[in-house]
């Protein structure tokens, strides 16, 4: 049937034309049954179709099957295939209507070709592994559109978007490559999906011919499949590292960047950091300044700066500060002299909120003393004193009796009890006879002590010696301290993939919209340094030894501490805090046996717990005061 007839008879509607054919066929079927004509059908002959009346019943049945096939859900949703069927009608003999219908039915009902299995690796290749990786290529890939040979680009209205196979769940990437490229075997159905600019109505150039004449070849890469292969490549590289097969690991790590190029967003960034960490572990190059495994003064200063950006870009540190402050505030209820020892003072971001809460306490604010501990600075500046001066200005404004002492220490294991308490612990110089109660606060600090044998036990013993009414501990909810490298790598890959997803999915607070992009980029570097330490470092240099809540419970219990349940007020207010970040969508606060965790969707990422010395009468007295208040 000709396109001119299609436009004249059906207004360009293919389905309408098929309906007219079906009506004409039924009419001729009736004529044949009445025996009016055994020759060529006169009505169809007048329209240019030569069909014998004796064949009308068979043609009508096939047309009905064609209408049902084209009306099915699979064919109705395949726009590219329907467009091809309408375009290809000029290539069939109008007089051979029966065979034409058979050809279309065979194309609609043909099953998709099965993918060819990859060839097996040579038996003598020592680098062959049990997964499929793309060959190493040196050509540069670009993402863009495909131009015709004459140089005229396709107009958006004339180009159908290239789609992956119908069975693929995710969208594909269109990658064009100049120069030589191996030919890709495609079935007839696959080639129909690759369309170029459509020709005028009178043109007889098929879509296949136009595709073959294109100057550039195209390849559809499924991003979901590439993502799965990327994870498999990372795991295979880590397994080779664990087996000390560094030659195979080096060959695999070179392919990871090729696979990561097809990914976007968080997955690409995470894969990049893990690939870099694996490469540094394999080749052992001299690390750049600030990225070494060893904890240097320069590295600690850079970590403090990145820590601030991480605080601004996501709610994890805010959650840690808020829940710890709430537990300390409840433990200080009824006491007139309070003292907080902070194991990680940094910029002092946690304490303005506690100062304000103490200022509003019923009966007036208590006398508040703060001891801040931090690492030495690269320029030998007294950054801790600068932080204390700012806090003192705030305390003066809100009328809180405030005293501050900064203490520089390269490691918490170097501290002794008398250093934490100071000369004012016994009430010297203070007229009030009431003893001073102490709270110890640790935000993401204790896990670093696990790199040195016996360091954590010494610090916990020092904490017990100061007899605190409460000890608040916030740590990453992950197990990155296992003996087996592959297990540690797998856990880290899952943990940091979720963490990067939360950075992408959670928006910055309104106050940080203008600088939110910069904060997020620096926060990713902050996490990337942790990935590097977990993967590339070993021994005492591997300080990011995160453990889970059950593991910390066991350690604290062995050191003589009892768990203190965090109140429901902290849970409710922490949930309200998350509303500042993307409306709280995606973030989850959960209670876990008296502790609080914050995670992204179903994965907990950070946990807050509270403890007190077992059998200490002062801690018991503080608990009674808290309950009565």
Short mmCIF file of C-alpha atoms in Angstrom, two decimals, residues 95-508:
data_model
loop_
_atom_site.label_atom_id
_atom_site.label_comp_id
_atom_site.label_asym_id
_atom_site.label_seq_id
_atom_site.Cartn_x
_atom_site.Cartn_y
_atom_site.Cartn_z
CA UNK A 95 -0.46 -6.81 -4.77
CA UNK A 96 1.11 -9.26 -2.29
CA UNK A 97 -1.06 -8.30 0.68
CA UNK A 98 -1.12 -11.79 2.24
CA UNK A 99 2.68 -12.17 2.38
CA UNK A 100 3.02 -8.62 3.67
CA UNK A 101 0.78 -9.39 6.64
CA UNK A 102 2.75 -12.61 7.29
CA UNK A 103 6.03 -10.67 7.38
CA UNK A 104 4.72 -8.17 9.90
CA UNK A 105 3.26 -10.90 12.12
CA UNK A 106 6.56 -12.77 12.11
CA UNK A 107 8.42 -9.63 13.18
CA UNK A 108 5.96 -8.85 15.97
CA UNK A 109 6.01 -12.39 17.36
CA UNK A 110 9.73 -13.07 16.93
CA UNK A 111 11.44 -13.59 20.29
CA UNK A 112 14.41 -11.32 21.09
CA UNK A 113 17.79 -12.87 20.32
CA UNK A 114 19.68 -14.39 23.20
CA UNK A 115 22.94 -12.62 24.14
CA UNK A 116 26.08 -14.38 23.02
CA UNK A 117 28.22 -15.67 25.91
CA UNK A 118 31.66 -14.06 26.18
CA UNK A 119 34.58 -16.13 24.91
CA UNK A 120 36.48 -18.01 27.64
CA UNK A 121 39.86 -16.56 28.66
CA UNK A 122 43.01 -18.29 27.48
CA UNK A 123 44.04 -21.06 29.88
CA UNK A 124 47.57 -19.80 30.13
CA UNK A 125 46.60 -16.25 31.10
CA UNK A 126 47.51 -15.71 34.81
CA UNK A 127 45.28 -12.62 35.01
CA UNK A 128 42.06 -14.30 33.92
CA UNK A 129 39.26 -14.06 36.50
CA UNK A 130 35.69 -15.25 36.82
CA UNK A 131 33.94 -12.06 35.76
CA UNK A 132 33.40 -10.12 32.57
CA UNK A 133 35.33 -6.86 32.22
CA UNK A 134 35.57 -4.66 29.13
CA UNK A 135 38.94 -4.56 27.37
CA UNK A 136 41.28 -1.75 28.20
CA UNK A 137 40.86 1.03 25.68
CA UNK A 138 42.82 4.15 25.02
CA UNK A 139 40.23 6.03 22.98
CA UNK A 140 38.41 8.91 24.59
CA UNK A 141 34.63 8.63 24.94
CA UNK A 142 32.24 11.54 24.75
CA UNK A 143 28.54 11.70 25.47
CA UNK A 144 26.46 13.49 22.85
CA UNK A 145 24.30 13.20 19.73
CA UNK A 146 25.04 11.49 16.41
CA UNK A 147 25.29 13.60 13.22
CA UNK A 148 24.47 12.55 9.66
CA UNK A 149 27.23 12.19 7.02
CA UNK A 150 26.35 15.52 5.38
CA UNK A 151 27.08 17.31 8.65
CA UNK A 152 23.52 18.45 9.32
CA UNK A 153 22.49 17.60 12.87
CA UNK A 154 19.23 15.86 13.55
CA UNK A 155 16.47 18.10 14.76
CA UNK A 156 15.01 17.21 18.14
CA UNK A 157 11.59 16.68 16.59
CA UNK A 158 12.98 14.18 14.08
CA UNK A 159 15.09 12.08 16.42
CA UNK A 160 13.79 9.28 18.59
CA UNK A 161 15.64 8.84 21.88
CA UNK A 162 17.87 5.80 21.86
CA UNK A 163 16.60 3.30 24.38
CA UNK A 164 18.14 0.09 25.80
CA UNK A 165 16.49 -3.29 25.53
CA UNK A 166 12.90 -3.41 26.74
CA UNK A 167 13.88 -5.79 29.53
CA UNK A 168 16.36 -3.29 31.00
CA UNK A 169 15.09 -1.42 34.05
CA UNK A 170 17.41 1.58 33.92
CA UNK A 171 18.13 4.12 31.24
CA UNK A 172 21.07 3.72 28.90
CA UNK A 173 23.93 6.02 27.95
CA UNK A 174 24.58 7.06 24.35
CA UNK A 175 28.33 7.03 23.80
CA UNK A 176 29.89 8.04 20.48
CA UNK A 177 33.43 7.11 19.57
CA UNK A 178 35.42 8.41 16.67
CA UNK A 179 37.85 6.12 14.95
CA UNK A 180 37.83 2.35 14.70
CA UNK A 181 35.44 0.39 16.86
CA UNK A 182 34.45 -3.29 16.70
CA UNK A 183 31.15 -3.91 14.97
CA UNK A 184 28.20 -4.66 17.23
CA UNK A 185 25.97 -7.53 16.12
CA UNK A 186 22.34 -6.48 16.29
CA UNK A 187 19.14 -8.22 15.36
CA UNK A 188 16.55 -6.68 13.05
CA UNK A 189 14.51 -5.64 16.07
CA UNK A 190 17.56 -3.97 17.66
CA UNK A 191 18.42 -2.05 14.50
CA UNK A 192 14.88 -0.70 14.34
CA UNK A 193 15.49 1.03 17.67
CA UNK A 194 18.35 3.08 16.24
CA UNK A 195 16.65 5.86 14.24
CA UNK A 196 18.16 8.84 12.50
CA UNK A 197 16.50 11.89 10.95
CA UNK A 198 13.36 10.91 9.11
CA UNK A 199 13.19 11.49 5.37
CA UNK A 200 10.46 13.31 3.43
CA UNK A 201 7.29 11.29 2.78
CA UNK A 202 8.39 10.40 -0.74
CA UNK A 203 11.80 9.07 0.35
CA UNK A 204 12.40 5.33 0.10
CA UNK A 205 15.54 5.20 2.29
CA UNK A 206 15.01 2.75 5.13
CA UNK A 207 16.05 3.30 8.73
CA UNK A 208 18.58 0.47 8.45
CA UNK A 209 20.25 2.03 5.41
CA UNK A 210 20.47 5.45 7.05
CA UNK A 211 22.00 3.92 10.16
CA UNK A 212 24.57 2.00 8.12
CA UNK A 213 25.54 5.18 6.25
CA UNK A 214 26.17 7.18 9.42
CA UNK A 215 29.74 8.41 9.82
CA UNK A 216 29.90 7.44 13.48
CA UNK A 217 28.94 4.21 15.17
CA UNK A 218 26.86 4.14 18.32
CA UNK A 219 26.87 1.83 21.31
CA UNK A 220 24.16 1.64 23.96
CA UNK A 221 25.64 1.01 27.39
CA UNK A 222 23.26 -0.03 30.14
CA UNK A 223 24.20 1.99 33.23
CA UNK A 224 22.61 -0.52 35.61
CA UNK A 225 24.54 -3.44 34.14
CA UNK A 226 27.73 -1.38 34.16
CA UNK A 227 27.10 -0.50 37.82
CA UNK A 228 26.82 -4.17 38.74
CA UNK A 229 30.00 -4.96 36.84
CA UNK A 230 31.70 -2.04 38.58
CA UNK A 231 30.88 -3.45 42.01
CA UNK A 232 32.06 -6.89 40.90
CA UNK A 233 35.32 -5.39 39.65
CA UNK A 234 35.90 -3.60 42.97
CA UNK A 235 35.24 -6.80 44.89
CA UNK A 236 37.48 -8.84 42.58
CA UNK A 237 40.29 -6.31 43.00
CA UNK A 238 39.92 -6.42 46.79
CA UNK A 239 39.98 -10.22 46.72
CA UNK A 240 43.17 -10.17 44.66
CA UNK A 241 44.72 -7.75 47.16
CA UNK A 242 43.80 -10.04 50.05
CA UNK A 243 45.45 -12.96 48.23
CA UNK A 244 48.48 -10.71 47.62
CA UNK A 245 48.10 -11.18 43.87
CA UNK A 246 49.08 -7.58 43.19
CA UNK A 247 49.66 -8.16 39.47
CA UNK A 248 46.07 -9.24 38.94
CA UNK A 249 44.80 -6.49 41.25
CA UNK A 250 46.71 -3.90 39.23
CA UNK A 251 45.17 -5.16 36.00
CA UNK A 252 41.66 -4.98 37.47
CA UNK A 253 42.01 -1.55 39.05
CA UNK A 254 42.80 -0.09 35.62
CA UNK A 255 39.40 -1.25 34.39
CA UNK A 256 37.48 0.26 37.29
CA UNK A 257 37.81 3.81 35.99
CA UNK A 258 36.43 2.69 32.61
CA UNK A 259 33.39 1.14 34.25
CA UNK A 260 32.93 4.11 36.59
CA UNK A 261 32.70 6.46 33.59
CA UNK A 262 29.24 5.06 32.78
CA UNK A 263 27.95 5.91 36.25
CA UNK A 264 26.75 9.21 37.61
CA UNK A 265 26.31 10.86 40.96
CA UNK A 266 27.26 9.11 44.17
CA UNK A 267 28.26 5.76 42.67
CA UNK A 268 30.86 7.32 40.41
CA UNK A 269 32.39 9.30 43.27
CA UNK A 270 32.49 6.35 45.64
CA UNK A 271 34.06 4.11 43.00
CA UNK A 272 36.68 6.77 42.33
CA UNK A 273 37.71 7.01 45.98
CA UNK A 274 37.85 3.25 46.42
CA UNK A 275 39.78 2.79 43.17
CA UNK A 276 42.33 5.39 44.27
CA UNK A 277 42.68 3.73 47.67
CA UNK A 278 43.17 0.32 46.05
CA UNK A 279 45.75 1.72 43.66
CA UNK A 280 47.70 3.27 46.53
CA UNK A 281 47.61 0.00 48.42
CA UNK A 282 48.80 -1.91 45.33
CA UNK A 283 51.53 0.42 44.10
CA UNK A 284 52.45 2.09 47.42
CA UNK A 285 53.24 5.53 45.93
CA UNK A 286 54.27 8.49 48.04
CA UNK A 287 50.94 9.93 49.24
CA UNK A 288 50.14 13.58 48.59
CA UNK A 289 50.39 16.09 51.39
CA UNK A 290 47.60 15.54 53.92
CA UNK A 291 46.60 12.13 52.50
CA UNK A 292 49.17 9.95 54.23
CA UNK A 293 48.23 7.07 56.46
CA UNK A 294 50.18 8.45 59.38
CA UNK A 295 48.48 11.06 61.55
CA UNK A 296 50.58 14.18 61.05
CA UNK A 297 50.00 17.67 62.36
CA UNK A 298 49.14 18.89 58.84
CA UNK A 299 46.71 16.02 58.36
CA UNK A 300 44.95 16.76 61.66
CA UNK A 301 44.56 20.43 60.74
CA UNK A 302 43.12 19.54 57.32
CA UNK A 303 40.76 17.06 58.97
CA UNK A 304 39.47 19.80 61.30
CA UNK A 305 38.70 22.03 58.33
CA UNK A 306 36.94 19.26 56.39
CA UNK A 307 35.09 18.26 59.56
CA UNK A 308 33.47 21.70 59.64
CA UNK A 309 32.23 21.37 56.05
CA UNK A 310 30.86 17.91 56.83
CA UNK A 311 29.01 19.44 59.77
CA UNK A 312 27.39 22.02 57.48
CA UNK A 313 26.45 19.72 54.61
CA UNK A 314 24.53 16.94 56.38
CA UNK A 315 22.75 16.28 59.71
CA UNK A 316 25.00 13.57 61.14
CA UNK A 317 27.23 15.73 63.32
CA UNK A 318 24.31 17.97 64.31
CA UNK A 319 22.45 14.85 65.39
CA UNK A 320 25.50 13.72 67.37
CA UNK A 321 25.86 17.07 69.14
CA UNK A 322 22.17 17.42 69.89
CA UNK A 323 21.64 13.94 71.32
CA UNK A 324 24.83 14.11 73.41
CA UNK A 325 23.89 17.56 74.74
CA UNK A 326 20.43 16.32 75.68
CA UNK A 327 21.88 13.42 77.66
CA UNK A 328 24.37 15.73 79.41
CA UNK A 329 21.68 18.29 80.20
CA UNK A 330 19.47 15.66 81.81
CA UNK A 331 22.41 14.29 83.84
CA UNK A 332 23.24 17.81 85.12
CA UNK A 333 19.71 18.40 86.41
CA UNK A 334 19.77 19.68 90.00
CA UNK A 335 23.54 20.33 90.17
CA UNK A 336 24.99 23.82 90.64
CA UNK A 337 28.55 23.11 89.47
CA UNK A 338 29.03 21.18 86.25
CA UNK A 339 32.11 20.32 84.23
CA UNK A 340 32.31 18.88 80.67
CA UNK A 341 35.47 17.26 79.29
CA UNK A 342 35.36 17.23 75.48
CA UNK A 343 37.72 14.73 73.84
CA UNK A 344 37.40 16.43 70.43
CA UNK A 345 37.01 20.18 70.84
CA UNK A 346 37.76 21.20 67.24
CA UNK A 347 35.80 24.42 66.54
CA UNK A 348 33.57 24.05 69.61
CA UNK A 349 30.41 23.76 67.48
CA UNK A 350 28.66 21.58 70.05
CA UNK A 351 28.69 23.88 73.05
CA UNK A 352 26.79 27.09 72.19
CA UNK A 353 23.54 25.08 72.22
CA UNK A 354 24.33 23.59 75.65
CA UNK A 355 25.22 27.02 77.04
CA UNK A 356 21.87 28.39 75.91
CA UNK A 357 20.02 25.40 77.37
CA UNK A 358 21.76 25.87 80.74
CA UNK A 359 20.93 29.59 80.70
CA UNK A 360 17.23 28.74 80.41
CA UNK A 361 17.27 26.11 83.16
CA UNK A 362 14.68 26.53 85.86
CA UNK A 363 16.22 28.04 88.97
CA UNK A 364 18.99 29.77 87.08
CA UNK A 365 22.06 28.52 85.18
CA UNK A 366 24.78 26.54 86.97
CA UNK A 367 28.47 27.35 87.05
CA UNK A 368 29.78 25.73 83.87
CA UNK A 369 33.37 24.65 83.28
CA UNK A 370 34.57 23.25 79.96
CA UNK A 371 37.84 21.44 79.22
CA UNK A 372 38.55 21.15 75.51
CA UNK A 373 41.14 18.70 74.16
CA UNK A 374 42.58 18.95 70.67
CA UNK A 375 45.65 18.10 68.57
CA UNK A 376 48.56 20.51 68.04
CA UNK A 377 48.29 22.96 65.17
CA UNK A 378 50.77 23.08 62.26
CA UNK A 379 51.52 26.79 62.82
CA UNK A 380 51.81 26.32 66.62
CA UNK A 381 48.81 28.61 67.08
CA UNK A 382 46.59 28.32 70.12
CA UNK A 383 43.37 27.48 68.28
CA UNK A 384 41.78 25.96 71.39
CA UNK A 385 42.12 29.22 73.28
CA UNK A 386 40.51 31.12 70.41
CA UNK A 387 37.53 28.77 70.56
CA UNK A 388 37.31 29.23 74.33
CA UNK A 389 37.39 33.01 73.99
CA UNK A 390 34.41 32.94 71.61
CA UNK A 391 32.45 30.68 73.95
CA UNK A 392 33.27 32.98 76.87
CA UNK A 393 31.83 35.93 74.95
CA UNK A 394 28.61 34.00 74.34
CA UNK A 395 28.38 32.92 78.01
CA UNK A 396 28.80 36.51 79.13
CA UNK A 397 26.00 37.61 76.83
CA UNK A 398 23.54 35.04 78.20
CA UNK A 399 24.80 35.44 81.80
CA UNK A 400 26.26 32.01 82.44
CA UNK A 401 29.23 31.66 84.80
CA UNK A 402 31.72 30.07 82.39
CA UNK A 403 35.32 28.91 82.71
CA UNK A 404 37.36 27.27 80.00
CA UNK A 405 40.63 25.37 79.71
CA UNK A 406 42.18 24.10 76.48
CA UNK A 407 44.49 21.12 76.53
CA UNK A 408 46.67 20.11 73.55
CA UNK A 409 47.35 16.37 73.25
CA UNK A 410 48.56 14.32 70.30
CA UNK A 411 46.61 11.30 71.59
CA UNK A 412 43.91 10.77 74.18
CA UNK A 413 46.02 7.93 75.59
CA UNK A 414 48.52 10.53 76.82
CA UNK A 415 46.01 12.03 79.25
CA UNK A 416 45.91 11.42 82.99
CA UNK A 417 43.00 12.05 85.40
CA UNK A 418 44.61 15.05 87.09
CA UNK A 419 44.99 16.74 83.69
CA UNK A 420 41.26 16.52 83.06
CA UNK A 421 40.07 17.65 86.49
CA UNK A 422 42.46 20.52 87.15
CA UNK A 423 42.91 22.40 90.43
CA UNK A 424 39.26 23.45 90.67
CA UNK A 425 37.86 19.94 90.91
CA UNK A 426 38.01 19.86 94.72
CA UNK A 427 36.21 23.16 95.05
CA UNK A 428 39.32 25.20 95.80
CA UNK A 429 38.64 28.91 95.49
CA UNK A 430 34.90 28.35 95.33
CA UNK A 431 32.68 29.24 98.25
CA UNK A 432 30.03 26.70 97.36
CA UNK A 433 30.66 23.36 99.11
CA UNK A 434 28.70 21.37 96.54
CA UNK A 435 31.01 19.07 94.56
CA UNK A 436 31.51 19.50 90.85
CA UNK A 437 29.94 16.86 88.63
CA UNK A 438 31.75 15.81 85.48
CA UNK A 439 30.52 14.66 82.07
CA UNK A 440 32.88 13.22 79.44
CA UNK A 441 31.98 13.70 75.78
CA UNK A 442 33.49 11.84 72.82
CA UNK A 443 32.27 12.47 69.25
CA UNK A 444 33.89 10.13 66.69
CA UNK A 445 37.12 9.86 68.70
CA UNK A 446 37.32 6.54 70.56
CA UNK A 447 37.62 4.34 67.46
CA UNK A 448 41.02 5.90 66.68
CA UNK A 449 42.42 4.42 69.89
CA UNK A 450 41.90 0.88 68.58
CA UNK A 451 44.96 1.30 66.35
CA UNK A 452 47.24 1.17 69.41
CA UNK A 453 46.99 -1.93 71.64
CA UNK A 454 45.82 -1.04 75.13
CA UNK A 455 45.16 2.64 74.29
CA UNK A 456 41.37 2.40 74.57
CA UNK A 457 41.55 0.52 77.89
CA UNK A 458 43.86 3.21 79.30
CA UNK A 459 41.53 6.02 78.25
CA UNK A 460 38.46 4.26 79.67
CA UNK A 461 40.35 3.79 82.91
CA UNK A 462 41.15 7.50 82.98
CA UNK A 463 37.47 8.27 82.45
CA UNK A 464 36.47 6.06 85.37
CA UNK A 465 39.03 7.81 87.56
CA UNK A 466 37.34 11.20 87.09
CA UNK A 467 34.02 9.64 88.22
CA UNK A 468 31.73 11.20 85.60
CA UNK A 469 27.97 11.25 86.05
CA UNK A 470 27.65 10.47 82.35
CA UNK A 471 29.83 9.57 79.36
CA UNK A 472 28.42 10.31 75.91
CA UNK A 473 29.86 8.36 72.97
CA UNK A 474 29.04 8.90 69.30
CA UNK A 475 30.56 6.57 66.72
CA UNK A 476 30.01 5.43 63.14
CA UNK A 477 27.66 2.47 62.96
CA UNK A 478 29.91 0.22 60.88
CA UNK A 479 32.43 -2.57 61.30
CA UNK A 480 35.67 -1.41 59.68
CA UNK A 481 37.95 -3.13 62.17
CA UNK A 482 37.81 -6.72 60.98
CA UNK A 483 40.91 -8.81 60.48
CA UNK A 484 40.12 -9.90 56.91
CA UNK A 485 40.74 -7.18 54.35
CA UNK A 486 37.96 -8.35 52.01
CA UNK A 487 35.33 -8.24 54.78
CA UNK A 488 36.49 -4.79 55.82
CA UNK A 489 36.44 -3.61 52.22
CA UNK A 490 32.93 -4.97 51.60
CA UNK A 491 31.53 -3.31 54.72
CA UNK A 492 33.22 -0.02 53.85
CA UNK A 493 31.89 -0.10 50.29
CA UNK A 494 28.31 -0.55 51.52
CA UNK A 495 28.67 2.02 54.29
CA UNK A 496 30.22 4.83 52.26
CA UNK A 497 27.96 4.20 49.26
CA UNK A 498 25.01 4.87 51.55
CA UNK A 499 26.73 7.89 53.06
CA UNK A 500 27.39 9.41 49.62
CA UNK A 501 23.80 8.66 48.59
CA UNK A 502 22.59 10.64 51.59
CA UNK A 503 24.81 13.58 50.64
CA UNK A 504 23.28 13.55 47.16
CA UNK A 505 19.70 13.05 48.35
CA UNK A 506 19.63 15.38 51.37
CA UNK A 507 19.62 19.11 50.64
CA UNK A 508 21.50 21.67 52.71
#
